[in-house]
PDB file of C-alpha atoms in Angstrom:
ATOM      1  CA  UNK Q 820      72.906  83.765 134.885  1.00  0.00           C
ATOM      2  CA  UNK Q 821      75.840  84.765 132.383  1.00  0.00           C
ATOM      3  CA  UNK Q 822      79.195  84.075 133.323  1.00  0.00           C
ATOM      4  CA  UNK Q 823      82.436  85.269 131.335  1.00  0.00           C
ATOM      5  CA  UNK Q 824      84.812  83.223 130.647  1.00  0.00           C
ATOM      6  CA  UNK Q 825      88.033  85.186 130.616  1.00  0.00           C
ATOM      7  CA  UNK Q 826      90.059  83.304 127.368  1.00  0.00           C
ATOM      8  CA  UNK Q 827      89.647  83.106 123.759  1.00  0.00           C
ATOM      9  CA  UNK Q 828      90.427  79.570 123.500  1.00  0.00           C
ATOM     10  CA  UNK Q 829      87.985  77.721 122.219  1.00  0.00           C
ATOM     11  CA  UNK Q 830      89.271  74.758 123.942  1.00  0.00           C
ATOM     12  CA  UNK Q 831      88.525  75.906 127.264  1.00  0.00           C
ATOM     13  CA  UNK Q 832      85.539  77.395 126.471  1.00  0.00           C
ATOM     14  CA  UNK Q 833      84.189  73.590 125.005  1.00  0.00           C
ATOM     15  CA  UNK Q 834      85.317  71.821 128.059  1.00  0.00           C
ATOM     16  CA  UNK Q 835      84.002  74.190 130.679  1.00  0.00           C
ATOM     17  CA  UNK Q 836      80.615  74.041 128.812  1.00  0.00           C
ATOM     18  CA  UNK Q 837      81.397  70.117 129.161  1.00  0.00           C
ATOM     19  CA  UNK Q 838      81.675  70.349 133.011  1.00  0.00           C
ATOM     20  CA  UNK Q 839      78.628  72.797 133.277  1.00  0.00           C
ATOM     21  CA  UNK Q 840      76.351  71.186 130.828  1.00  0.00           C
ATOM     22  CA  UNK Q 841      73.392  71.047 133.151  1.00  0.00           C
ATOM     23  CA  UNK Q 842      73.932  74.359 134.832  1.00  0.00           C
ATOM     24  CA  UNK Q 843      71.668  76.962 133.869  1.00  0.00           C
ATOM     25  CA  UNK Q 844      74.244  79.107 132.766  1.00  0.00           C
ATOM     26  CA  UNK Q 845      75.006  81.165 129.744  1.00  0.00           C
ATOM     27  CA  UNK Q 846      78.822  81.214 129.214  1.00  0.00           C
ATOM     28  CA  UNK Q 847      80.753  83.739 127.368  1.00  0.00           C
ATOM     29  CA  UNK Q 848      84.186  84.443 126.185  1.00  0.00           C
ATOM     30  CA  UNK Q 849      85.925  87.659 126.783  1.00  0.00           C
ATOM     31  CA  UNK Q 850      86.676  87.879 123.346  1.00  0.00           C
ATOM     32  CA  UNK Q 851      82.384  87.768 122.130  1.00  0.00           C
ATOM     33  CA  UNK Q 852      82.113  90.879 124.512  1.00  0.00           C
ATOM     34  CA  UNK Q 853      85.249  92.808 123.176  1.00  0.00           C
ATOM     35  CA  UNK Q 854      86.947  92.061 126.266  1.00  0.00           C
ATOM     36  CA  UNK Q 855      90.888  92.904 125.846  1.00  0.00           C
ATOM     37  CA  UNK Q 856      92.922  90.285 127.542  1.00  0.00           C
ATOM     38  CA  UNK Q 857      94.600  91.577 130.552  1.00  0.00           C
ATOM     39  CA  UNK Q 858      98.481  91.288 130.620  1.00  0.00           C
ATOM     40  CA  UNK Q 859      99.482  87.807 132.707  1.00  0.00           C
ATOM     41  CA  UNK Q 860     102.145  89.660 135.052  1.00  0.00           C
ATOM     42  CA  UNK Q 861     101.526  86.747 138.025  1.00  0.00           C
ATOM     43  CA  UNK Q 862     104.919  84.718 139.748  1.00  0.00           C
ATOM     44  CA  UNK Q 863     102.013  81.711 140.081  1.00  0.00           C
ATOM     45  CA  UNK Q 864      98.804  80.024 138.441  1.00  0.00           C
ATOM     46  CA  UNK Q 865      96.698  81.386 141.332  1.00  0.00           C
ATOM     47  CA  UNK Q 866      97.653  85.029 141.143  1.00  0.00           C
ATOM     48  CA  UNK Q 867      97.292  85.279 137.227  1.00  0.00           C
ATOM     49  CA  UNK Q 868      94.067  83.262 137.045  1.00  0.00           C
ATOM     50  CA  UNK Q 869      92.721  86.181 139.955  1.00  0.00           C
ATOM     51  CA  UNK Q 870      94.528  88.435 138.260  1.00  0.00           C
ATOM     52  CA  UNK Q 871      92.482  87.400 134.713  1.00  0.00           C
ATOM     53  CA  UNK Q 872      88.971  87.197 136.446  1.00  0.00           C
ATOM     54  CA  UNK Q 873      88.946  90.112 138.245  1.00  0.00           C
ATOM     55  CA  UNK Q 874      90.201  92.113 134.932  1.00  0.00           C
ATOM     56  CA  UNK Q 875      87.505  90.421 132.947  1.00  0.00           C
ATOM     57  CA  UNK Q 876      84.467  90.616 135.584  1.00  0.00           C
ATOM     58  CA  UNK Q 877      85.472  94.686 136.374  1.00  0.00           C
ATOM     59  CA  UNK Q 878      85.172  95.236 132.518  1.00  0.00           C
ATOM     60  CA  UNK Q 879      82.006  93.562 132.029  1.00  0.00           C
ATOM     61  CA  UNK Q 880      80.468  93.676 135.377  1.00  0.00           C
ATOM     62  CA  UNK Q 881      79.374  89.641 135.281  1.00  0.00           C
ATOM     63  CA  UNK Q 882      80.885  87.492 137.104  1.00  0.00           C
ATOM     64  CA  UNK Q 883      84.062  85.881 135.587  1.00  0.00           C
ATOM     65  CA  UNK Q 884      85.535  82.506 135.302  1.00  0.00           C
ATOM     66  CA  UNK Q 885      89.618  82.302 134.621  1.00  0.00           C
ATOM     67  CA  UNK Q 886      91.741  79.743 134.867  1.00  0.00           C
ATOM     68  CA  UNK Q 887      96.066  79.733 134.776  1.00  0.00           C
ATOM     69  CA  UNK Q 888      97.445  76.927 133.526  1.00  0.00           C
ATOM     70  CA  UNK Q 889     100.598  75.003 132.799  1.00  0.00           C
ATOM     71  CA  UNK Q 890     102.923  72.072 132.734  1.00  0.00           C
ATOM     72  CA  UNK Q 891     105.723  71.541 135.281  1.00  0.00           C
ATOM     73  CA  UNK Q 892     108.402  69.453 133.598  1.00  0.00           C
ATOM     74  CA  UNK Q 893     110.468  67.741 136.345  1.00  0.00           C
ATOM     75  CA  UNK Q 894     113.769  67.586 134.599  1.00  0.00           C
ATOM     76  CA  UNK Q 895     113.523  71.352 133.436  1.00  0.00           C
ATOM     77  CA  UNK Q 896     112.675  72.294 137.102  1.00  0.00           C
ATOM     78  CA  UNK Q 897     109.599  72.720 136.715  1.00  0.00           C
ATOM     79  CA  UNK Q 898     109.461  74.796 133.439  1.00  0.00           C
ATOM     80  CA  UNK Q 899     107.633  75.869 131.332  1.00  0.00           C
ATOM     81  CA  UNK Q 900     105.880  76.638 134.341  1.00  0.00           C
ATOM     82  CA  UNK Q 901     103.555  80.471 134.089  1.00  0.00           C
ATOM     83  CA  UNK Q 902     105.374  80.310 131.004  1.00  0.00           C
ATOM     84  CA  UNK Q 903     103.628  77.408 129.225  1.00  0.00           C
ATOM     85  CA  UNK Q 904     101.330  79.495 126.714  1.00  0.00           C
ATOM     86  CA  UNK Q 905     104.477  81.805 125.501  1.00  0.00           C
ATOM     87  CA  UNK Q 906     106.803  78.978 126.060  1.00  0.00           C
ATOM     88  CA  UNK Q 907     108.836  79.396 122.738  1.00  0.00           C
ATOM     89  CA  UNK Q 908     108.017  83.364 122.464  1.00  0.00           C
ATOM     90  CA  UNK Q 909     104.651  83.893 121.225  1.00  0.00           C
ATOM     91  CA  UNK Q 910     101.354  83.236 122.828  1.00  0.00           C
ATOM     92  CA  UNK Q 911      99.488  80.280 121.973  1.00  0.00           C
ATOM     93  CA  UNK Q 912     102.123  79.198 119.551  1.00  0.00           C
ATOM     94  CA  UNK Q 913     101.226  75.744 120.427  1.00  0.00           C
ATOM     95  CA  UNK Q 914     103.959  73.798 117.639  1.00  0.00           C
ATOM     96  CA  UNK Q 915     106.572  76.306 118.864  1.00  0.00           C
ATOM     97  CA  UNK Q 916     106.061  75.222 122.456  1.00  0.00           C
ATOM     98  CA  UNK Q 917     105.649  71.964 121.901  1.00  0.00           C
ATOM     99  CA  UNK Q 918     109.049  71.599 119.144  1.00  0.00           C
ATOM    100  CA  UNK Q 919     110.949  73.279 122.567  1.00  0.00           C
ATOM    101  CA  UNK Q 920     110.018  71.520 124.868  1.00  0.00           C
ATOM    102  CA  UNK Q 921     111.174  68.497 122.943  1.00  0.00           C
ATOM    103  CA  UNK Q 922     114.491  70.062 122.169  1.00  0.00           C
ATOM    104  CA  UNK Q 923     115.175  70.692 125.453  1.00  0.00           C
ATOM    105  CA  UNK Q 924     113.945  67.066 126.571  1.00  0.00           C
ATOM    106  CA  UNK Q 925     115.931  65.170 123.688  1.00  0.00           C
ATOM    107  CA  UNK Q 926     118.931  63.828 125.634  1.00  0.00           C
ATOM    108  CA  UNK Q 927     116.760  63.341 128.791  1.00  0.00           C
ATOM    109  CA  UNK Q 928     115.563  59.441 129.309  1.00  0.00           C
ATOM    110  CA  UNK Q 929     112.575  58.293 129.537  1.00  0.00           C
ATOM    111  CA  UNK Q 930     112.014  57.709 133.309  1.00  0.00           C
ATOM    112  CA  UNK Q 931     113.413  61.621 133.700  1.00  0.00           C
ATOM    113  CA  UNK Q 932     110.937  62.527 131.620  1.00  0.00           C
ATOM    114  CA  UNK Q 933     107.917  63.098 134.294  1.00  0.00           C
ATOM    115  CA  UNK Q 934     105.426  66.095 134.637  1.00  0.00           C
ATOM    116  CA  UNK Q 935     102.075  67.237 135.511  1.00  0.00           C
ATOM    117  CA  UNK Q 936      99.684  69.248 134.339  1.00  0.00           C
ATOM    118  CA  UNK Q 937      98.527  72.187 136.912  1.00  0.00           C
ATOM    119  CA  UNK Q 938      95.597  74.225 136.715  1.00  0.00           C
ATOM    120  CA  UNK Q 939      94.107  77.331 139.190  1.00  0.00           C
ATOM    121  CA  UNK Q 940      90.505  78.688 138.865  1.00  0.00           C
ATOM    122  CA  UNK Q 941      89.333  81.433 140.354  1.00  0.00           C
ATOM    123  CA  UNK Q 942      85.469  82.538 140.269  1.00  0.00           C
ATOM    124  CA  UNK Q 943      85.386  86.664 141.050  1.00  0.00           C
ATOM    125  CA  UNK Q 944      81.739  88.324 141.262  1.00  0.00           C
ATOM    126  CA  UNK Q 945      81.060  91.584 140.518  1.00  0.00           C
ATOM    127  CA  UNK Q 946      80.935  92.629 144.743  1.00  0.00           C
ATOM    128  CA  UNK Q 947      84.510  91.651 145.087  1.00  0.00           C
ATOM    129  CA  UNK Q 948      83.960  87.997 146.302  1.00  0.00           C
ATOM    130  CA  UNK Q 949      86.142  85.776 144.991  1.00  0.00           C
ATOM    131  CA  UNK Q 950      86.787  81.585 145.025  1.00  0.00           C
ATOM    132  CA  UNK Q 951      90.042  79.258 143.443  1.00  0.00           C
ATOM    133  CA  UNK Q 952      90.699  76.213 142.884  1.00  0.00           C
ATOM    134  CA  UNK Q 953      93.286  73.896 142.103  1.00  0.00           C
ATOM    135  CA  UNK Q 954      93.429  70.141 139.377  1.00  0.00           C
ATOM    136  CA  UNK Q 955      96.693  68.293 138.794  1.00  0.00           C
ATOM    137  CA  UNK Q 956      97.324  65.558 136.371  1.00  0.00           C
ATOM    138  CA  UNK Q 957     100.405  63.331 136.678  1.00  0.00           C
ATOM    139  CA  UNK Q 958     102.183  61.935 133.598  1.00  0.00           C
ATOM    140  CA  UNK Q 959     105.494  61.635 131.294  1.00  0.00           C
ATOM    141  CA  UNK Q 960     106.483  64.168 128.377  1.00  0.00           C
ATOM    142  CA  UNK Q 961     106.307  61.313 124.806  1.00  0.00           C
ATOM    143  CA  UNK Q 962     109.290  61.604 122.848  1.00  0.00           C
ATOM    144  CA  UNK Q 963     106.806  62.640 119.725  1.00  0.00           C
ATOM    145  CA  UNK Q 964     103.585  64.154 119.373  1.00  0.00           C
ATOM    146  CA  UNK Q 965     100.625  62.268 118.814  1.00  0.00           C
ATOM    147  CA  UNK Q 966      96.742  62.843 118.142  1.00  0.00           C
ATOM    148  CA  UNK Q 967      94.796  65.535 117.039  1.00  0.00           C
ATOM    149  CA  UNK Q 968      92.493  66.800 119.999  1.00  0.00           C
ATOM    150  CA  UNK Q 969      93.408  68.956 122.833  1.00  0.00           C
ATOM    151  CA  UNK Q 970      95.440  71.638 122.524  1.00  0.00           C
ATOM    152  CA  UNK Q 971      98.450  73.225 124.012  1.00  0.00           C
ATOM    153  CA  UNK Q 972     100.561  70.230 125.151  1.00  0.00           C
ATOM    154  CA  UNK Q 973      98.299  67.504 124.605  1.00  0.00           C
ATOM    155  CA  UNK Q 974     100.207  65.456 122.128  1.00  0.00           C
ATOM    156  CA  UNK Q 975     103.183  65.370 123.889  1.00  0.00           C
ATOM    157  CA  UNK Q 976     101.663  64.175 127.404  1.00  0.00           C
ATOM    158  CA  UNK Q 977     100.765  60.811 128.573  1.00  0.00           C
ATOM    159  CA  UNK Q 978      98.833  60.588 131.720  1.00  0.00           C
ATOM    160  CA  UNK Q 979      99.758  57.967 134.734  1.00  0.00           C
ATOM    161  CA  UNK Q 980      98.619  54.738 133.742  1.00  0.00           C
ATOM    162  CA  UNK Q 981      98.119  55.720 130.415  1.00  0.00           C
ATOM    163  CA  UNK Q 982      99.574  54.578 127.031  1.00  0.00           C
ATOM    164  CA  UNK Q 983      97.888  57.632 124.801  1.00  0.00           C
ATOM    165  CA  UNK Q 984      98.384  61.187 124.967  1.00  0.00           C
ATOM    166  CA  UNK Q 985      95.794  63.680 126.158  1.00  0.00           C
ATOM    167  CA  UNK Q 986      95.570  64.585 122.718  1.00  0.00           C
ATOM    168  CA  UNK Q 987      94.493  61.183 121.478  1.00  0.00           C
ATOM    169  CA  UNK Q 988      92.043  60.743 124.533  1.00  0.00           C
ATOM    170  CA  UNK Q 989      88.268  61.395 123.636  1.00  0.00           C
ATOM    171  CA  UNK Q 990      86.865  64.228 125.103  1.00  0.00           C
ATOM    172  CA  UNK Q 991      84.996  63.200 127.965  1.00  0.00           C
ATOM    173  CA  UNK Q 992      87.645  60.750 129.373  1.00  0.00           C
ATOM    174  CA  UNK Q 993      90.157  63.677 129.168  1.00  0.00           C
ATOM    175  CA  UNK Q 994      87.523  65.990 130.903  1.00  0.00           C
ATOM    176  CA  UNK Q 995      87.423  63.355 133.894  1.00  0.00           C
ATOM    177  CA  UNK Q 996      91.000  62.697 134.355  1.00  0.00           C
ATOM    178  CA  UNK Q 997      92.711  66.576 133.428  1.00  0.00           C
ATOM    179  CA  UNK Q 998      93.782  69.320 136.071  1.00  0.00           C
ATOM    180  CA  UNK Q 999      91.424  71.574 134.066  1.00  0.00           C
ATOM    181  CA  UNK Q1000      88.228  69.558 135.202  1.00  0.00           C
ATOM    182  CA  UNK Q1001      89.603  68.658 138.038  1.00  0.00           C
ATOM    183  CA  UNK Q1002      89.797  72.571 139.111  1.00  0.00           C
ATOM    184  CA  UNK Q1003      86.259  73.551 137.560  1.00  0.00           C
ATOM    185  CA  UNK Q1004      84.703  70.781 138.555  1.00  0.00           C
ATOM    186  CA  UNK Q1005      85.507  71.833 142.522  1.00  0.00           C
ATOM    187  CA  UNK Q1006      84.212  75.412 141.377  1.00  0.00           C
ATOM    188  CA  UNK Q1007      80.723  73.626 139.988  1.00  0.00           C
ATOM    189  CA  UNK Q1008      79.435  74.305 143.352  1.00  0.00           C
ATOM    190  CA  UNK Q1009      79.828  77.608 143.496  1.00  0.00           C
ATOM    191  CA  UNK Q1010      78.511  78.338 140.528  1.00  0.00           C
ATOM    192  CA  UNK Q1011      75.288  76.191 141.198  1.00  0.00           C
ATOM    193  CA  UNK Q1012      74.921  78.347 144.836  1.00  0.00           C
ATOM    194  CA  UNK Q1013      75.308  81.805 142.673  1.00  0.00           C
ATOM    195  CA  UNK Q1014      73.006  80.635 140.141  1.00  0.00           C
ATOM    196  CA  UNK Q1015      70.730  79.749 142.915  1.00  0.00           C
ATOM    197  CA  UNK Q1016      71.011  83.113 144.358  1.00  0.00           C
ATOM    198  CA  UNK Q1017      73.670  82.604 146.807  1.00  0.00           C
TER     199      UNK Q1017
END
């Protein structure tokens, strides 16, 4: 069965293969099919993540894997929010973002300084059906970045009960502890029954 992943991000695309590693599957990115992206005009994760799959599976005619994701940062209420990706302005600027969010965080002390990471998938077949589902992960915004694997705002977050950023995590204890794989992981299911011929 070949599923579309609607993103370019390699990132994603690497964990999700992670999390399906056993699945007979053949996953995809938008981007290897000449899939546009479709503009993120959601208020929430759940509506542009359906929003993204159901773009992506109409224009290819597979069934399509999306995800919205973001960080809620409690003492900017919330923010970045929908916004996360375009944070500073531009898309997937991920320094930009990151050199904000700092900024805006610099007179803020450290027990203030809490925030999770929130992630919606949604699963949409080519007949219309259509699954989400939903990963936190709970942690603090560091006062610097640190490591050099993840993406997005890995080096600035430190997960609850943890001393090391996401970005400094390996992959496969990040995969088991993120929002990301905490939301595919709930949609493995689904994929298994479709693959089955559900």
């Amino acid at each position: 069965m070949r599923l579309v992943l609607a993103t370019a991000n390699r990132g994603k695309l690497a964990e999700l293969r992670r999390i399906l590693a056993d699945v007979p599957v053949d996953l995809v990115t938008m981007d290897q099919l000449a899939v546009d992206p479709p503009e993120e005009t959601g208020a929430t994760f759940e509506e542009n993540a359906l929003l993204k799959a159901r773009a992506v599976s109409g224009a290819t005619g597979l069934a399509a894997l999306a995800d919205d994701s973001g960080l809620q940062v409690d003492a900017l209420s919330g923010a970045p929010g929908v916004l996360s990706a375009r944070y500073a302005g531009r898309h997937g600027d991920d320094a930009a973002n990151n050199a904000r969010l700092l900024a805006e965080l610099a007179e803020v002390p450290d027990h203030r300084r809490t925030a999770r990471f929130v992630c919606v998938a949604a699963l949409v077949t080519p007949d219309g059906r259509a699954w989400t589902t939903h990963g936190t992960m709970q942690g603090r915004i560091a006062r610097t970045p640190s490591g050099s694997g993840g993406f997005g705002y890995d080096p600035l977050f430190v997960g609850l009960g943890e001393t090391r950023t996401n970005a400094e995590l390996p992959p496969e204890v990040k995969d088991a502890r993120s929002h990301r794989g905490a939301a595919f992981r709930a949609l493995r299911p689904i994929v298994e029954e479709l693959v089955a011929g559900g």
